[in-house]
């Protein structure tokens, strides 16, 4: 049985928390795309953690965590995240790394930085973790798979091919020092040895686990609107955070996918560049930003203040649709308790018309939000343990969002902690 947790929006929907909750009832948690470029905030009995590359099942001893072949594996980042957990009292998790995952090279991170510098104000809002150069190399077939780290001759040949181009760019375009292959080989050798015990054929492992009836949880990073095909291109990531890609990036069969949990916040938040129709400015935005999340809406990886706005029904319905969600999980509902009335963006206005279907980027750039207002509930709902005990207007808000998403909501999160979750 394969369940998938993905985001409906621009990322930061609270997927980490939901994965941490569902991991309790799972056997395996798999990351299937992206790298250390996004952060999942998890608050549990060990404290508060920001996971970037590690699957969110690492706090559960019985869970096998997997870095799937679709992930951009930054080995140093992974090792330092692991160290960050164990040094704070979390027992060493069970972790497997796909031998087919590709390695984020130091030069990918450098090229990401150099390219953003070169583009200046036309940049795409990269987190500068090397993601775009990594996936470019992967699909241009000059990437390095983890398994290739263990064959010196193959590794050298692969790097020689890649470095001809890299060094030409470094010299001519970026005016930076060239890469020395010997230094790089020595560096990779040390890293490869450190992860060796975790490297295996994770696709085979998952196939067997599924056959044995184990519960496999796929964990997406970012959200629908950052998908390289279905998102707000070019302000997207370079991989595919949609559930459908989960099969590819993790290595499971689409036949085995049962539940697709699509996470969305009770309002909107967005970090990074690109059109964000419901973006708010001024005091109203500051207030929501400071109240949002567990400690204000600031990027878990970059610390950048997130743009915020009211719930965007047009974008979210689209995001839920491209995920093929079987249910929506609504998070951060507690954040809205201060409002007399809660605006919801129900349509976009563009070229004198109102639209309710999410358009492609050039049209999206010209859209203005159309709001409807719902009554607020004016109280703190943290601490409430049963859905039925929520104030009536709060339940009505959930029902309203369920209706506009056109997919049922069974789980509602009323606080950042693991136990702050209500079931309908
Ligand atoms: P992810 O990348 O989708 O896992 O999301 P992030 O962790 O980047 O951002 C979600 C933020 O919301 C974090 O600060 C979480 O601690 C916080 N969070 C998650 N669920 C809730 C909730 O129900 N209420 C509140 N107040 N914060 C939440």
Coordinates of C-alpha atoms and ligand atoms in Angstrom, one line a residue:
X1 CA 0.0 0.0 0.0
X2 CA 1.5 3.3 -1.1
X3 CA 0.3 6.6 0.4
X4 CA 1.5 9.9 -0.7
X5 CA 1.8 13.3 1.0
X6 CA 2.1 16.3 -1.3
X7 CA 1.5 20.0 -1.3
X8 CA -1.3 21.8 -3.1
X9 CA 0.3 25.1 -3.3
X10 CA 3.7 26.8 -3.3
X11 CA 5.3 24.6 -0.7
X12 CA 5.4 25.1 3.1
X13 CA 1.9 23.7 3.5
X14 CA 2.8 21.7 6.6
X15 CA 3.6 18.4 4.8
X16 CA 6.4 17.6 7.3
X17 CA 4.1 17.7 10.2
X18 CA 1.5 15.6 8.5
X19 CA 4.2 13.0 7.4
X20 CA 5.5 12.9 11.0
X21 CA 1.9 12.2 12.1
X22 CA 1.2 9.5 9.5
X23 CA 4.6 8.0 9.8
X24 CA 3.5 6.6 13.2
X25 CA 1.3 4.1 11.3
X26 CA 3.8 3.5 8.4
X27 CA 6.6 1.1 7.8
X28 CA 8.6 3.1 5.2
X29 CA 8.9 6.8 4.4
X30 CA 10.4 7.8 1.0
X31 CA 11.6 11.1 -0.4
X32 CA 11.1 11.0 -4.1
X33 CA 12.3 14.3 -5.6
X34 CA 14.1 17.5 -4.8
X35 CA 17.0 17.9 -2.5
X36 CA 18.1 20.1 0.4
X37 CA 16.3 23.1 -1.1
X38 CA 13.1 23.0 1.0
X39 CA 12.5 22.6 4.7
X40 CA 9.9 20.6 6.6
X41 CA 9.3 21.8 10.2
X42 CA 8.6 19.1 12.7
X43 CA 7.9 19.6 16.4
X44 CA 7.7 16.5 18.5
X45 CA 8.9 15.1 21.8
X46 CA 12.6 15.7 20.8
X47 CA 12.1 19.4 20.0
X48 CA 11.8 21.4 16.9
X49 CA 13.6 20.3 13.7
X50 CA 13.9 21.5 10.2
X51 CA 14.4 18.6 7.9
X52 CA 15.7 19.3 4.4
X53 CA 16.8 16.0 2.8
X54 CA 15.9 13.4 5.4
X55 CA 12.5 11.8 5.1
X56 CA 10.1 12.9 7.9
X57 CA 9.9 9.3 9.3
X58 CA 13.3 9.7 11.0
X59 CA 11.8 10.3 14.4
X60 CA 10.1 6.8 14.4
X61 CA 12.5 4.0 15.2
X62 CA 10.5 1.3 13.4
X63 CA 10.3 3.3 10.1
X64 CA 12.7 2.7 7.3
X65 CA 13.5 6.0 5.6
X66 CA 14.5 6.0 2.0
X67 CA 16.2 8.5 -0.3
X68 CA 14.7 7.5 -3.6
X69 CA 16.3 7.6 -7.1
X70 CA 14.5 10.9 -7.9
X71 CA 16.2 12.8 -5.1
X72 CA 19.1 15.3 -5.5
X73 CA 21.4 13.8 -2.9
X74 CA 23.7 16.3 -1.2
X75 CA 25.8 13.8 0.8
X76 CA 27.4 16.4 3.1
X77 CA 24.0 18.0 3.8
X78 CA 22.5 14.6 4.6
X79 CA 25.3 13.6 7.0
X80 CA 25.1 16.9 8.7
X81 CA 21.3 16.6 9.1
X82 CA 21.8 13.1 10.6
X83 CA 24.4 14.5 13.0
X84 CA 22.0 17.3 13.9
X85 CA 19.4 14.7 14.9
X86 CA 21.6 12.4 16.9
X87 CA 23.4 15.2 18.7
X88 CA 20.0 16.3 20.0
X89 CA 19.1 12.9 21.4
X90 CA 17.1 11.4 18.4
X91 CA 18.2 7.8 18.0
X92 CA 20.0 7.0 14.7
X93 CA 17.2 6.4 12.2
X94 CA 17.0 3.5 9.8
X95 CA 18.0 5.1 6.5
X96 CA 18.5 3.6 3.0
X97 CA 19.9 5.5 -0.1
X98 CA 19.1 4.4 -3.6
X99 CA 22.1 3.3 -5.5
X100 CA 20.5 5.1 -8.5
X101 CA 20.0 8.4 -6.8
X102 CA 22.3 11.0 -8.2
X103 CA 24.8 13.0 -6.3
X104 CA 24.6 16.8 -5.8
X105 CA 28.1 17.9 -6.7
X106 CA 29.8 20.9 -5.0
X107 CA 29.9 22.5 -8.5
X108 CA 26.1 22.2 -8.8
X109 CA 25.8 24.4 -5.7
X110 CA 28.4 26.8 -7.1
X111 CA 26.8 27.1 -10.5
X112 CA 23.4 27.8 -8.9
X113 CA 25.0 30.7 -7.1
X114 CA 27.0 32.0 -10.0
X115 CA 23.9 31.8 -12.3
X116 CA 21.7 33.7 -9.9
X117 CA 24.4 36.3 -9.6
X118 CA 24.6 36.5 -13.4
X119 CA 20.8 36.8 -13.9
X120 CA 20.6 39.5 -11.2
X121 CA 17.0 40.8 -11.0
X122 CA 15.8 38.3 -13.6
X123 CA 16.7 35.4 -11.4
X124 CA 14.0 32.7 -10.5
X125 CA 14.3 32.9 -6.8
X126 CA 16.5 29.8 -6.3
X127 CA 17.5 28.7 -2.8
X128 CA 21.0 28.3 -4.3
X129 CA 21.2 24.6 -3.3
X130 CA 22.2 23.5 -6.7
X131 CA 18.9 22.0 -7.8
X132 CA 18.6 23.5 -11.3
X133 CA 22.2 22.6 -12.3
X134 CA 21.8 19.2 -10.8
X135 CA 18.6 18.3 -12.7
X136 CA 20.0 19.9 -15.9
X137 CA 23.0 17.5 -15.7
X138 CA 20.8 14.5 -14.8
X139 CA 18.7 14.9 -17.9
X140 CA 21.7 15.8 -20.0
X141 CA 23.1 12.5 -18.8
X142 CA 26.3 14.0 -17.3
X143 CA 25.1 13.3 -13.7
X144 CA 26.8 10.9 -11.3
X145 CA 24.7 8.1 -9.7
X146 CA 25.6 7.0 -6.2
X147 CA 26.6 3.5 -7.5
X148 CA 29.2 5.2 -9.8
X149 CA 31.0 6.5 -6.7
X150 CA 32.2 3.0 -6.0
X151 CA 34.0 2.4 -9.3
X152 CA 37.0 4.7 -9.5
X153 CA 37.5 4.2 -13.3
X154 CA 33.9 4.9 -14.2
X155 CA 33.7 7.9 -11.8
X156 CA 36.9 9.4 -13.3
X157 CA 35.5 8.9 -16.9
X158 CA 32.2 10.5 -15.9
X159 CA 33.8 13.4 -14.2
X160 CA 36.2 14.0 -17.1
X161 CA 33.2 14.3 -19.5
X162 CA 31.3 16.6 -17.1
X163 CA 34.2 18.8 -16.2
X164 CA 35.3 19.8 -19.7
X165 CA 32.1 21.9 -20.0
X166 CA 32.0 23.0 -16.3
X167 CA 35.5 24.3 -16.5
X168 CA 34.9 26.1 -19.8
X169 CA 31.9 27.9 -18.2
X170 CA 33.8 28.7 -15.0
X171 CA 36.6 30.2 -17.0
X172 CA 34.8 32.0 -19.8
X173 CA 31.3 32.9 -18.4
X174 CA 31.7 33.1 -14.6
X175 CA 35.4 34.0 -14.4
X176 CA 35.9 31.7 -11.4
X177 CA 38.6 29.1 -10.6
X178 CA 38.4 25.8 -12.5
X179 CA 37.7 22.4 -10.8
X180 CA 40.5 20.1 -10.1
X181 CA 39.5 16.5 -10.8
X182 CA 41.9 14.9 -8.3
X183 CA 40.7 17.1 -5.5
X184 CA 37.1 16.3 -6.4
X185 CA 37.7 12.5 -6.6
X186 CA 39.4 12.5 -3.2
X187 CA 36.5 14.5 -1.7
X188 CA 33.9 12.1 -3.2
X189 CA 35.8 9.1 -2.0
X190 CA 35.5 10.2 1.6
X191 CA 31.8 10.9 1.3
X192 CA 31.1 7.7 -0.5
X193 CA 32.7 5.6 2.2
X194 CA 30.5 7.4 4.9
X195 CA 27.2 6.5 3.2
X196 CA 28.2 3.0 1.9
X197 CA 26.4 1.0 4.5
X198 CA 23.1 2.7 3.6
X199 CA 23.4 2.3 -0.2
X200 CA 21.2 -0.4 -1.8
X201 CA 18.6 -1.1 -4.5
X202 CA 15.8 0.7 -2.8
X203 CA 13.4 0.0 -5.6
X204 CA 13.7 -3.7 -4.9
X205 CA 13.3 -3.1 -1.2
X206 CA 10.1 -1.2 -1.8
X207 CA 8.7 -3.8 -4.1
X208 CA 9.3 -6.5 -1.5
X209 CA 7.9 -4.3 1.3
X210 CA 4.8 -3.7 -0.7
X211 CA 4.3 -7.4 -1.4
X212 CA 4.6 -8.0 2.3
X213 CA 1.7 -5.6 2.9
X214 CA 3.9 -2.9 4.5
X215 CA 2.6 0.7 4.5
X216 CA 4.8 2.9 2.3
X217 CA 4.5 6.7 2.6
X218 CA 5.9 8.9 -0.1
X219 CA 6.8 12.4 1.0
X220 CA 6.8 15.2 -1.6
X221 CA 8.6 18.5 -1.2
X222 CA 7.3 21.9 -2.3
X223 CA 3.9 21.8 -3.9
X224 CA 1.9 21.6 -7.2
X225 CA 2.5 25.1 -8.2
X226 CA 6.3 24.6 -8.1
X227 CA 6.1 21.6 -10.4
X228 CA 8.3 22.0 -13.5
X229 CA 5.4 21.0 -15.8
X230 CA 2.2 22.0 -14.0
X231 CA 3.4 24.9 -11.9
X232 CA 4.2 28.6 -12.5
X233 CA 7.1 27.9 -14.9
X234 CA 9.8 29.2 -14.9
X235 CA 9.3 30.1 -11.3
X236 CA 9.2 26.4 -10.4
X237 CA 11.6 23.9 -9.1
X238 CA 13.4 21.7 -11.6
X239 CA 11.7 18.5 -10.5
X240 CA 8.2 17.2 -10.1
X241 CA 6.5 17.4 -6.7
X242 CA 3.3 15.8 -7.9
X243 CA 2.1 12.5 -6.6
X244 CA 2.2 10.9 -10.0
X245 CA 5.9 11.4 -10.2
X246 CA 6.1 9.8 -6.8
X247 CA 6.0 6.4 -8.5
X248 CA 9.0 7.3 -10.7
X249 CA 11.1 9.2 -8.1
X250 CA 10.5 6.6 -5.4
X251 CA 10.4 3.5 -7.6
X252 CA 6.9 2.1 -6.8
X253 CA 4.1 1.0 -9.1
X254 CA 1.2 3.5 -9.8
X255 CA -1.1 0.4 -9.3
X256 CA -0.1 0.4 -5.6
X257 CA -1.0 4.0 -4.9
X258 CA -4.0 4.2 -2.6
X259 CA -4.2 7.5 -0.8
X260 CA -3.0 10.8 -1.9
X261 CA -3.0 13.4 0.9
X262 CA -2.8 16.9 -0.5
X263 CA -1.8 19.4 2.2
X264 CA -2.9 23.0 2.1
X265 CA -2.9 25.8 4.6
X266 CA -6.0 27.7 5.7
X267 CA -4.4 30.8 4.1
X268 CA -1.7 31.2 1.5
X269 CA 2.0 31.5 1.9
X270 CA 4.7 31.6 -0.8
X271 CA 8.4 32.0 -0.7
X272 CA 10.4 32.6 -3.8
X273 CA 9.8 34.5 -7.0
X274 CA 6.8 34.4 -9.4
X275 CA 3.2 35.4 -9.6
X276 CA 1.2 35.1 -6.4
X277 CA -2.2 36.5 -7.0
X278 CA -3.3 36.8 -3.4
X279 CA -0.1 38.5 -2.2
X280 CA -0.9 41.0 0.6
X281 CA 1.1 44.0 1.6
X282 CA 1.4 46.3 4.6
X283 CA 0.1 45.8 8.1
X284 CA -2.5 43.2 7.2
X285 CA 0.3 41.0 5.7
X286 CA 2.6 41.6 8.6
X287 CA 0.0 40.5 11.1
X288 CA -0.7 37.2 9.2
X289 CA 3.0 36.6 8.6
X290 CA 3.8 37.0 12.3
X291 CA 0.9 34.8 13.4
X292 CA 1.4 32.1 10.7
X293 CA 3.2 28.7 11.2
X294 CA 4.9 27.8 14.4
X295 CA 7.0 31.0 14.6
X296 CA 5.9 33.3 11.8
X297 CA 6.1 32.7 8.1
X298 CA 9.8 32.6 7.4
X299 CA 11.5 30.1 5.1
X300 CA 12.7 26.9 6.8
X301 CA 15.8 26.7 4.5
X302 CA 16.5 30.4 3.7
X303 CA 14.9 32.3 6.6
X304 CA 13.4 34.5 3.9
X305 CA 10.0 36.1 5.0
X306 CA 7.3 34.3 3.1
X307 CA 4.7 36.3 1.2
X308 CA 1.3 35.7 2.6
X309 CA -2.3 36.1 1.5
X310 CA -5.8 34.7 2.1
X311 CA -6.8 31.2 1.0
X312 CA -6.7 31.0 -2.8
X313 CA -9.5 28.7 -4.0
X314 CA -8.5 29.0 -7.7
X315 CA -4.9 28.0 -7.1
X316 CA -5.7 25.4 -4.5
X317 CA -8.4 23.6 -6.5
X318 CA -5.9 23.4 -9.4
X319 CA -3.2 22.2 -7.1
X320 CA -5.4 19.5 -5.6
X321 CA -6.5 18.5 -9.1
X322 CA -3.0 18.0 -10.5
X323 CA -2.1 15.9 -7.5
X324 CA -5.1 13.7 -8.0
X325 CA -5.7 14.0 -4.3
X326 CA -8.0 11.5 -2.6
X327 CA -8.2 13.9 0.4
X328 CA -7.1 17.3 1.4
X329 CA -5.4 18.0 4.8
X330 CA -6.0 21.5 6.1
X331 CA -3.3 22.9 8.3
X332 CA -2.7 26.2 10.2
X333 CA -6.4 26.6 10.9
X334 CA -5.6 28.0 14.4
X335 CA -3.8 30.9 12.8
X336 CA -7.0 32.6 11.6
X337 CA -8.6 32.8 15.0
X338 CA -8.0 36.6 15.3
X339 CA -10.2 37.7 12.4
X340 CA -13.7 39.0 12.4
X341 CA -14.1 38.1 8.8
X342 CA -12.0 35.8 6.6
X343 CA -11.6 36.7 3.0
X344 CA -11.2 33.8 0.5
X345 CA -10.1 34.3 -3.1
X346 CA -12.9 32.7 -5.1
X347 CA -12.0 33.9 -8.6
X348 CA -9.4 35.9 -10.6
X349 CA -10.2 38.9 -12.6
X350 CA -8.3 39.2 -15.9
X351 CA -9.0 41.2 -19.1
X352 CA -12.3 42.3 -17.7
X353 CA -13.5 38.8 -17.0
X354 CA -13.7 36.6 -13.9
X355 CA -12.1 33.1 -14.2
X356 CA -12.2 30.3 -11.7
X357 CA -9.7 28.0 -13.5
X358 CA -6.0 28.5 -12.8
X359 CA -4.3 29.8 -16.0
X360 CA -0.8 29.4 -17.3
X361 CA 1.9 31.9 -16.2
X362 CA 1.6 34.8 -18.7
X363 CA -2.2 35.2 -17.9
X364 CA -1.6 34.5 -14.2
X365 CA 0.7 37.4 -14.1
X366 CA -2.2 39.7 -15.0
X367 CA -4.8 38.2 -12.6
X368 CA -6.3 40.1 -9.7
X369 CA -8.0 38.4 -6.8
X370 CA -11.8 38.4 -6.2
X371 CA -12.7 37.9 -2.6
X372 CA -15.7 36.6 -0.7
X373 CA -15.8 36.9 3.1
X374 CA -16.6 34.3 5.6
X375 CA -17.4 35.0 9.3
X376 CA -14.5 34.4 11.7
X377 CA -14.7 32.5 15.0
X378 CA -12.6 34.9 17.1
X379 CA -11.0 32.4 19.5
X380 CA -8.0 30.2 19.9
X381 CA -8.7 26.7 18.7
X382 CA -5.4 25.2 19.8
X383 CA -5.9 22.6 22.5
X384 CA -9.2 21.4 21.0
X385 CA -9.0 17.6 20.5
X386 CA -12.2 16.8 18.7
X387 CA -13.4 18.2 15.4
X388 CA -17.0 18.5 16.7
X389 CA -15.7 20.9 19.5
X390 CA -14.5 23.5 17.0
X391 CA -16.6 26.7 16.9
X392 CA -19.4 26.5 14.3
X393 CA -17.9 29.2 12.1
X394 CA -14.6 27.4 12.1
X395 CA -16.3 24.1 11.0
X396 CA -18.1 26.1 8.3
X397 CA -14.8 27.5 7.1
X398 CA -13.5 23.9 6.8
X399 CA -16.6 22.8 5.0
X400 CA -16.3 25.7 2.6
X401 CA -12.7 24.9 1.7
X402 CA -13.7 21.2 1.2
X403 CA -16.4 22.4 -1.2
X404 CA -14.1 24.6 -3.3
X405 CA -11.4 22.0 -3.4
X406 CA -13.9 19.4 -4.5
X407 CA -12.1 16.7 -2.4
X408 CA -13.0 15.6 1.1
X409 CA -11.1 16.9 4.2
X410 CA -10.6 14.3 6.9
X411 CA -7.7 15.8 8.8
X412 CA -7.4 19.3 10.2
X413 CA -4.3 20.6 11.9
X414 CA -4.9 23.1 14.7
X415 CA -1.3 23.7 15.8
X416 CA 2.3 22.8 14.8
X417 CA 2.8 20.0 17.2
X418 CA 2.4 16.3 16.3
X419 CA -0.7 15.8 18.6
X420 CA -2.5 18.9 17.3
X421 CA -4.6 17.2 14.6
X422 CA -8.3 16.6 14.4
X423 CA -10.0 13.8 12.5
X424 CA -13.4 14.3 10.9
Ligands
LIG1 P1 6.4 21.8 4.7 O1 7.6 22.1 3.9 O2 5.2 21.6 3.8 O3 6.6 20.7 5.6 O4 6.0 23.1 5.6 P2 7.0 23.9 6.5 O5 7.4 23.2 7.6 O6 8.0 24.6 5.7 O7 6.0 25.1 6.9 C1 4.8 24.8 7.7 C2 4.8 25.7 8.9 O8 3.6 25.6 9.5 C3 5.9 25.3 9.9 O9 6.3 26.4 10.6 C4 5.1 24.3 10.8 O10 5.6 24.2 12.1 C5 3.7 25.0 10.8 N1 2.6 24.3 11.1 C6 2.2 23.1 10.5 N2 0.9 22.8 10.8 C7 0.5 23.8 11.6 C8 -0.8 24.2 12.3 O11 -1.8 23.5 12.1 N3 -0.8 25.4 13.0 C9 0.3 26.2 13.1 N4 0.1 27.3 13.8 N5 1.4 25.9 12.5 C10 1.5 24.8 11.7

